[in-house]
């Protein structure tokens, strides 16, 4: 009976750990989507951007933001390193240059303007 109790306790600890890990991963994904979405007004070419949705990107460490400009639909993919730092942004397969990515991060993403212009906010 003691062995069964130990197994149940160990199983509960493992389940709690895995649940916490999943919650952490979900928070990380939400933060990455928000960062990518906030970059959209600065990266997209035209006016009248409409946010359509977001989800996992095509590779590990990436997220995807779908949007429309006028009647055309587009896709932006953002890549992050393990520390959740934005390392690449590409719209419709065309990546920003290193200098453009640096300018985006340094002078736009962390500003109140980026938060206000976030097309995914209600």
PDB file of C-alpha atoms in Angstrom:
ATOM      1  CA  UNK A   1       0.000   0.000   0.000  1.00  0.00           C
ATOM      2  CA  UNK A   2       2.891   2.379   0.787  1.00  0.00           C
ATOM      3  CA  UNK A   3       4.391   1.695  -2.641  1.00  0.00           C
ATOM      4  CA  UNK A   4       1.094   2.589  -4.326  1.00  0.00           C
ATOM      5  CA  UNK A   5       0.883   5.798  -2.286  1.00  0.00           C
ATOM      6  CA  UNK A   6       4.445   6.769  -3.279  1.00  0.00           C
ATOM      7  CA  UNK A   7       3.627   6.163  -6.955  1.00  0.00           C
ATOM      8  CA  UNK A   8       0.506   8.297  -6.690  1.00  0.00           C
ATOM      9  CA  UNK A   9       2.413  11.115  -5.003  1.00  0.00           C
ATOM     10  CA  UNK A  10       5.232  10.915  -7.574  1.00  0.00           C
ATOM     11  CA  UNK A  11       2.674  10.869 -10.386  1.00  0.00           C
ATOM     12  CA  UNK A  12       0.996  13.958  -8.941  1.00  0.00           C
ATOM     13  CA  UNK A  13       4.313  15.793  -8.741  1.00  0.00           C
ATOM     14  CA  UNK A  14       5.173  14.897 -12.339  1.00  0.00           C
ATOM     15  CA  UNK A  15       1.698  15.912 -13.538  1.00  0.00           C
ATOM     16  CA  UNK A  16       2.001  19.234 -11.700  1.00  0.00           C
ATOM     17  CA  UNK A  17       5.415  19.874 -13.213  1.00  0.00           C
ATOM     18  CA  UNK A  18       4.199  19.059 -16.732  1.00  0.00           C
ATOM     19  CA  UNK A  19       1.127  21.241 -16.246  1.00  0.00           C
ATOM     20  CA  UNK A  20       3.324  24.154 -15.148  1.00  0.00           C
ATOM     21  CA  UNK A  21       5.648  23.594 -18.088  1.00  0.00           C
ATOM     22  CA  UNK A  22       2.709  23.617 -20.503  1.00  0.00           C
ATOM     23  CA  UNK A  23       1.389  26.847 -18.989  1.00  0.00           C
ATOM     24  CA  UNK A  24       4.830  28.427 -19.321  1.00  0.00           C
ATOM     25  CA  UNK A  25       5.064  27.355 -22.979  1.00  0.00           C
ATOM     26  CA  UNK A  26       1.592  28.782 -23.656  1.00  0.00           C
ATOM     27  CA  UNK A  27       2.576  32.112 -22.086  1.00  0.00           C
ATOM     28  CA  UNK A  28       5.775  32.178 -24.133  1.00  0.00           C
ATOM     29  CA  UNK A  29       3.799  31.497 -27.327  1.00  0.00           C
ATOM     30  CA  UNK A  30       1.298  34.261 -26.506  1.00  0.00           C
ATOM     31  CA  UNK A  31       4.154  36.710 -25.873  1.00  0.00           C
ATOM     32  CA  UNK A  32       5.788  35.766 -29.167  1.00  0.00           C
ATOM     33  CA  UNK A  33       2.515  36.186 -31.077  1.00  0.00           C
ATOM     34  CA  UNK A  34       1.978  39.598 -29.445  1.00  0.00           C
ATOM     35  CA  UNK A  35       5.495  40.731 -30.410  1.00  0.00           C
ATOM     36  CA  UNK A  36       5.038  39.580 -33.994  1.00  0.00           C
ATOM     37  CA  UNK A  37       1.587  41.164 -34.220  1.00  0.00           C
ATOM     38  CA  UNK A  38       2.883  44.503 -32.846  1.00  0.00           C
ATOM     39  CA  UNK A  39       5.543  44.539 -35.571  1.00  0.00           C
ATOM     40  CA  UNK A  40       2.893  44.324 -38.270  1.00  0.00           C
ATOM     41  CA  UNK A  41       2.081  48.062 -38.675  1.00  0.00           C
ATOM     42  CA  UNK A  42       5.781  48.878 -39.033  1.00  0.00           C
ATOM     43  CA  UNK A  43       6.531  46.066 -41.477  1.00  0.00           C
ATOM     44  CA  UNK A  44       3.451  45.894 -43.719  1.00  0.00           C
ATOM     45  CA  UNK A  45       3.594  47.945 -46.899  1.00  0.00           C
ATOM     46  CA  UNK A  46       0.216  49.653 -47.117  1.00  0.00           C
ATOM     47  CA  UNK A  47      -2.501  51.233 -45.036  1.00  0.00           C
ATOM     48  CA  UNK A  48      -5.697  49.582 -43.853  1.00  0.00           C
ATOM     49  CA  UNK A  49      -4.120  46.497 -42.293  1.00  0.00           C
ATOM     50  CA  UNK A  50      -6.583  43.983 -40.880  1.00  0.00           C
ATOM     51  CA  UNK A  51      -5.374  41.337 -38.463  1.00  0.00           C
ATOM     52  CA  UNK A  52      -6.860  37.951 -39.447  1.00  0.00           C
ATOM     53  CA  UNK A  53      -5.293  35.574 -36.949  1.00  0.00           C
ATOM     54  CA  UNK A  54      -2.134  34.050 -35.540  1.00  0.00           C
ATOM     55  CA  UNK A  55      -0.714  30.659 -34.760  1.00  0.00           C
ATOM     56  CA  UNK A  56       2.326  28.461 -34.767  1.00  0.00           C
ATOM     57  CA  UNK A  57       4.840  29.068 -37.504  1.00  0.00           C
ATOM     58  CA  UNK A  58       6.275  26.566 -39.963  1.00  0.00           C
ATOM     59  CA  UNK A  59       9.306  25.713 -37.798  1.00  0.00           C
ATOM     60  CA  UNK A  60      10.106  25.436 -34.098  1.00  0.00           C
ATOM     61  CA  UNK A  61      10.612  28.845 -32.509  1.00  0.00           C
ATOM     62  CA  UNK A  62       8.393  30.624 -35.040  1.00  0.00           C
ATOM     63  CA  UNK A  63       4.920  32.167 -34.968  1.00  0.00           C
ATOM     64  CA  UNK A  64       2.742  33.260 -37.855  1.00  0.00           C
ATOM     65  CA  UNK A  65       0.502  36.316 -38.200  1.00  0.00           C
ATOM     66  CA  UNK A  66      -2.081  36.384 -40.991  1.00  0.00           C
ATOM     67  CA  UNK A  67      -3.298  39.783 -42.147  1.00  0.00           C
ATOM     68  CA  UNK A  68      -4.972  41.542 -45.050  1.00  0.00           C
ATOM     69  CA  UNK A  69      -4.194  44.771 -46.856  1.00  0.00           C
ATOM     70  CA  UNK A  70      -7.213  45.677 -48.909  1.00  0.00           C
ATOM     71  CA  UNK A  71      -8.420  42.429 -50.470  1.00  0.00           C
ATOM     72  CA  UNK A  72      -5.013  40.672 -50.453  1.00  0.00           C
ATOM     73  CA  UNK A  73      -4.105  38.262 -47.680  1.00  0.00           C
ATOM     74  CA  UNK A  74      -0.551  38.062 -46.390  1.00  0.00           C
ATOM     75  CA  UNK A  75       1.490  36.116 -43.868  1.00  0.00           C
ATOM     76  CA  UNK A  76       4.230  37.330 -41.566  1.00  0.00           C
ATOM     77  CA  UNK A  77       6.485  34.825 -39.785  1.00  0.00           C
ATOM     78  CA  UNK A  78       8.622  35.768 -36.800  1.00  0.00           C
ATOM     79  CA  UNK A  79      11.481  33.606 -35.538  1.00  0.00           C
ATOM     80  CA  UNK A  80      12.666  33.724 -31.924  1.00  0.00           C
ATOM     81  CA  UNK A  81      15.687  32.297 -30.171  1.00  0.00           C
ATOM     82  CA  UNK A  82      15.398  30.237 -26.980  1.00  0.00           C
ATOM     83  CA  UNK A  83      15.474  33.400 -24.892  1.00  0.00           C
ATOM     84  CA  UNK A  84      12.377  34.709 -26.755  1.00  0.00           C
ATOM     85  CA  UNK A  85      14.398  37.352 -28.590  1.00  0.00           C
ATOM     86  CA  UNK A  86      13.118  38.212 -32.064  1.00  0.00           C
ATOM     87  CA  UNK A  87      15.736  37.064 -34.576  1.00  0.00           C
ATOM     88  CA  UNK A  88      13.925  37.221 -37.927  1.00  0.00           C
ATOM     89  CA  UNK A  89      10.797  38.711 -39.496  1.00  0.00           C
ATOM     90  CA  UNK A  90       9.588  37.725 -42.943  1.00  0.00           C
ATOM     91  CA  UNK A  91       6.472  38.831 -44.814  1.00  0.00           C
ATOM     92  CA  UNK A  92       5.287  36.577 -47.597  1.00  0.00           C
ATOM     93  CA  UNK A  93       8.691  34.883 -47.513  1.00  0.00           C
ATOM     94  CA  UNK A  94      10.772  38.082 -47.759  1.00  0.00           C
ATOM     95  CA  UNK A  95      12.917  38.553 -44.647  1.00  0.00           C
ATOM     96  CA  UNK A  96      13.841  41.921 -43.203  1.00  0.00           C
ATOM     97  CA  UNK A  97      17.503  42.818 -43.420  1.00  0.00           C
ATOM     98  CA  UNK A  98      19.550  42.746 -40.241  1.00  0.00           C
ATOM     99  CA  UNK A  99      19.573  46.546 -40.087  1.00  0.00           C
ATOM    100  CA  UNK A 100      15.805  46.785 -40.548  1.00  0.00           C
ATOM    101  CA  UNK A 101      15.244  44.154 -37.839  1.00  0.00           C
ATOM    102  CA  UNK A 102      17.544  46.055 -35.480  1.00  0.00           C
ATOM    103  CA  UNK A 103      15.669  49.329 -36.123  1.00  0.00           C
ATOM    104  CA  UNK A 104      12.331  47.594 -35.578  1.00  0.00           C
ATOM    105  CA  UNK A 105      13.446  46.190 -32.239  1.00  0.00           C
ATOM    106  CA  UNK A 106      15.352  49.207 -30.986  1.00  0.00           C
ATOM    107  CA  UNK A 107      13.061  52.032 -32.029  1.00  0.00           C
ATOM    108  CA  UNK A 108       9.568  50.593 -32.343  1.00  0.00           C
ATOM    109  CA  UNK A 109       8.599  47.349 -30.627  1.00  0.00           C
ATOM    110  CA  UNK A 110       9.181  48.495 -27.057  1.00  0.00           C
ATOM    111  CA  UNK A 111       7.414  51.839 -27.452  1.00  0.00           C
ATOM    112  CA  UNK A 112       3.889  52.824 -26.405  1.00  0.00           C
ATOM    113  CA  UNK A 113       3.173  53.518 -30.091  1.00  0.00           C
ATOM    114  CA  UNK A 114       3.654  49.823 -30.930  1.00  0.00           C
ATOM    115  CA  UNK A 115       1.286  48.787 -28.154  1.00  0.00           C
ATOM    116  CA  UNK A 116      -1.362  51.297 -29.283  1.00  0.00           C
ATOM    117  CA  UNK A 117      -1.050  50.332 -32.964  1.00  0.00           C
ATOM    118  CA  UNK A 118      -1.283  46.566 -32.244  1.00  0.00           C
ATOM    119  CA  UNK A 119      -3.846  45.393 -34.814  1.00  0.00           C
ATOM    120  CA  UNK A 120      -4.882  42.439 -32.654  1.00  0.00           C
ATOM    121  CA  UNK A 121      -6.077  44.525 -29.702  1.00  0.00           C
ATOM    122  CA  UNK A 122      -9.817  45.112 -29.323  1.00  0.00           C
TER     123      UNK A 122
END
